[in-house]
């Protein structure tokens, strides 16, 4: 009898991660919220969307801020405005960043996103109560 699709096998976990469909990649491409947003919404992380403002907390571009211009699910990266690299021919290209290396400082709130925040906060309160 099969109980669950969860595995502790490294091989199967990596396969599931890298072959994940787009709707699951969205959730896997989450970023932590800044301390003030975390306190305000009582949520630790949320999937990144185009229009969020982020600050880079890890890597070569640590401390730089900007608005998310693209969430590239196929390549597991996001692009942030003003974080670019100049190519040899003079063209500038956006530097790919992994969402785990950024913190969200300002959320682009929509009705659906507010519902997600409320649901996650209610779940957190229920588990502590």
C-alpha positions as a Python dict, from the first residue, in 0.01 Angstrom:
ca = {
    (1, 'X'): (0, 0, 0),
    (2, 'X'): (132, 342, -101),
    (3, 'X'): (107, 605, 173),
    (4, 'X'): (288, 909, 37),
    (5, 'X'): (487, 1051, -252),
    (6, 'X'): (756, 1187, -17),
    (7, 'X'): (1097, 1024, -41),
    (8, 'X'): (1420, 1056, 152),
    (9, 'X'): (1624, 942, -148),
    (10, 'X'): (1858, 1220, -264),
    (11, 'X'): (1833, 1100, -625),
    (12, 'X'): (1452, 1109, -628),
    (13, 'X'): (1438, 1442, -441),
    (14, 'X'): (1670, 1607, -694),
    (15, 'X'): (1472, 1459, -984),
    (16, 'X'): (1143, 1586, -838),
    (17, 'X'): (1295, 1932, -783),
    (18, 'X'): (1449, 1980, -1127),
    (19, 'X'): (1159, 1825, -1317),
    (20, 'X'): (894, 2014, -1120),
    (21, 'X'): (612, 2165, -1328),
    (22, 'X'): (563, 2542, -1340),
    (23, 'X'): (288, 2561, -1073),
    (24, 'X'): (514, 2382, -824),
    (25, 'X'): (822, 2582, -927),
    (26, 'X'): (629, 2898, -832),
    (27, 'X'): (606, 2777, -474),
    (28, 'X'): (967, 2653, -469),
    (29, 'X'): (1083, 2996, -592),
    (30, 'X'): (986, 3170, -269),
    (31, 'X'): (1182, 3441, -92),
    (32, 'X'): (1186, 3545, 270),
    (33, 'X'): (1022, 3866, 379),
    (34, 'X'): (1216, 4150, 541),
    (35, 'X'): (1194, 4177, 921),
    (36, 'X'): (934, 4455, 918),
    (37, 'X'): (711, 4276, 663),
    (38, 'X'): (750, 3952, 860),
    (39, 'X'): (627, 4127, 1173),
    (40, 'X'): (343, 4304, 990),
    (41, 'X'): (200, 4000, 805),
    (42, 'X'): (320, 3725, 1046),
    (43, 'X'): (444, 3526, 745),
    (44, 'X'): (802, 3414, 687),
    (45, 'X'): (818, 3371, 307),
    (46, 'X'): (606, 3398, -6),
    (47, 'X'): (657, 3319, -377),
    (48, 'X'): (825, 3606, -564),
    (49, 'X'): (625, 3790, -831),
    (50, 'X'): (712, 4053, -1089),
    (51, 'X'): (674, 4395, -924),
    (52, 'X'): (797, 4300, -575),
    (53, 'X'): (1083, 4511, -439),
    (54, 'X'): (1374, 4305, -312),
    (55, 'X'): (1717, 4344, -154),
    (56, 'X'): (1996, 4096, -231),
    (57, 'X'): (2117, 3933, 91),
    (58, 'X'): (2370, 3683, -47),
    (59, 'X'): (2638, 3682, -313),
    (60, 'X'): (2832, 3930, -520),
    (61, 'X'): (2544, 4182, -535),
    (62, 'X'): (2468, 4176, -161),
    (63, 'X'): (2297, 4493, -38),
    (64, 'X'): (2167, 4605, -380),
    (65, 'X'): (1797, 4677, -411),
    (66, 'X'): (1549, 4689, -696),
    (67, 'X'): (1217, 4582, -838),
    (68, 'X'): (1172, 4230, -979),
    (69, 'X'): (1144, 4260, -1357),
    (70, 'X'): (1109, 3889, -1440),
    (71, 'X'): (1051, 3556, -1268),
    (72, 'X'): (1209, 3297, -1497),
    (73, 'X'): (1068, 2969, -1367),
    (74, 'X'): (1229, 2754, -1634),
    (75, 'X'): (1578, 2865, -1525),
    (76, 'X'): (1493, 2896, -1150),
    (77, 'X'): (1600, 3265, -1146),
    (78, 'X'): (1462, 3616, -1107),
    (79, 'X'): (1585, 3936, -1270),
    (80, 'X'): (1603, 4259, -1071),
    (81, 'X'): (1616, 4606, -1228),
    (82, 'X'): (1952, 4786, -1214),
    (83, 'X'): (2137, 4459, -1143),
    (84, 'X'): (2293, 4407, -1485),
    (85, 'X'): (2619, 4292, -1638),
    (86, 'X'): (2779, 4445, -1947),
    (87, 'X'): (2866, 4206, -2226),
    (88, 'X'): (3182, 4235, -2437),
    (89, 'X'): (2983, 4386, -2726),
    (90, 'X'): (2849, 4660, -2494),
    (91, 'X'): (2501, 4520, -2442),
    (92, 'X'): (2378, 4492, -2084),
    (93, 'X'): (2202, 4178, -1964),
    (94, 'X'): (2020, 4117, -1634),
    (95, 'X'): (2211, 3914, -1376),
    (96, 'X'): (2018, 3598, -1281),
    (97, 'X'): (1954, 3567, -906),
    (98, 'X'): (1806, 3276, -716),
    (99, 'X'): (1502, 3382, -508),
    (100, 'X'): (1654, 3231, -192),
    (101, 'X'): (1931, 3493, -213),
    (102, 'X'): (1695, 3791, -188),
    (103, 'X'): (1457, 3929, 76),
    (104, 'X'): (1129, 4095, -19),
    (105, 'X'): (1113, 4453, 113),
    (106, 'X'): (787, 4560, -53),
    (107, 'X'): (506, 4335, -174),
    (108, 'X'): (300, 4388, -487),
    (109, 'X'): (-34, 4315, -321),
    (110, 'X'): (-325, 4173, -516),
    (111, 'X'): (-650, 4027, -388),
    (112, 'X'): (-516, 3672, -429),
    (113, 'X'): (-188, 3753, -258),
    (114, 'X'): (-365, 3911, 39),
    (115, 'X'): (-569, 3592, 71),
    (116, 'X'): (-248, 3384, 70),
    (117, 'X'): (-95, 3604, 342),
    (118, 'X'): (-410, 3581, 553),
    (119, 'X'): (-430, 3202, 513),
    (120, 'X'): (-63, 3153, 606),
    (121, 'X'): (-92, 3384, 908),
    (122, 'X'): (-409, 3210, 1030),
    (123, 'X'): (-236, 2873, 999),
    (124, 'X'): (59, 2999, 1201),
    (125, 'X'): (-173, 3133, 1476),
    (126, 'X'): (-368, 2803, 1486),
    (127, 'X'): (-49, 2597, 1525),
    (128, 'X'): (80, 2812, 1814),
    (129, 'X'): (-255, 2828, 1995),
}
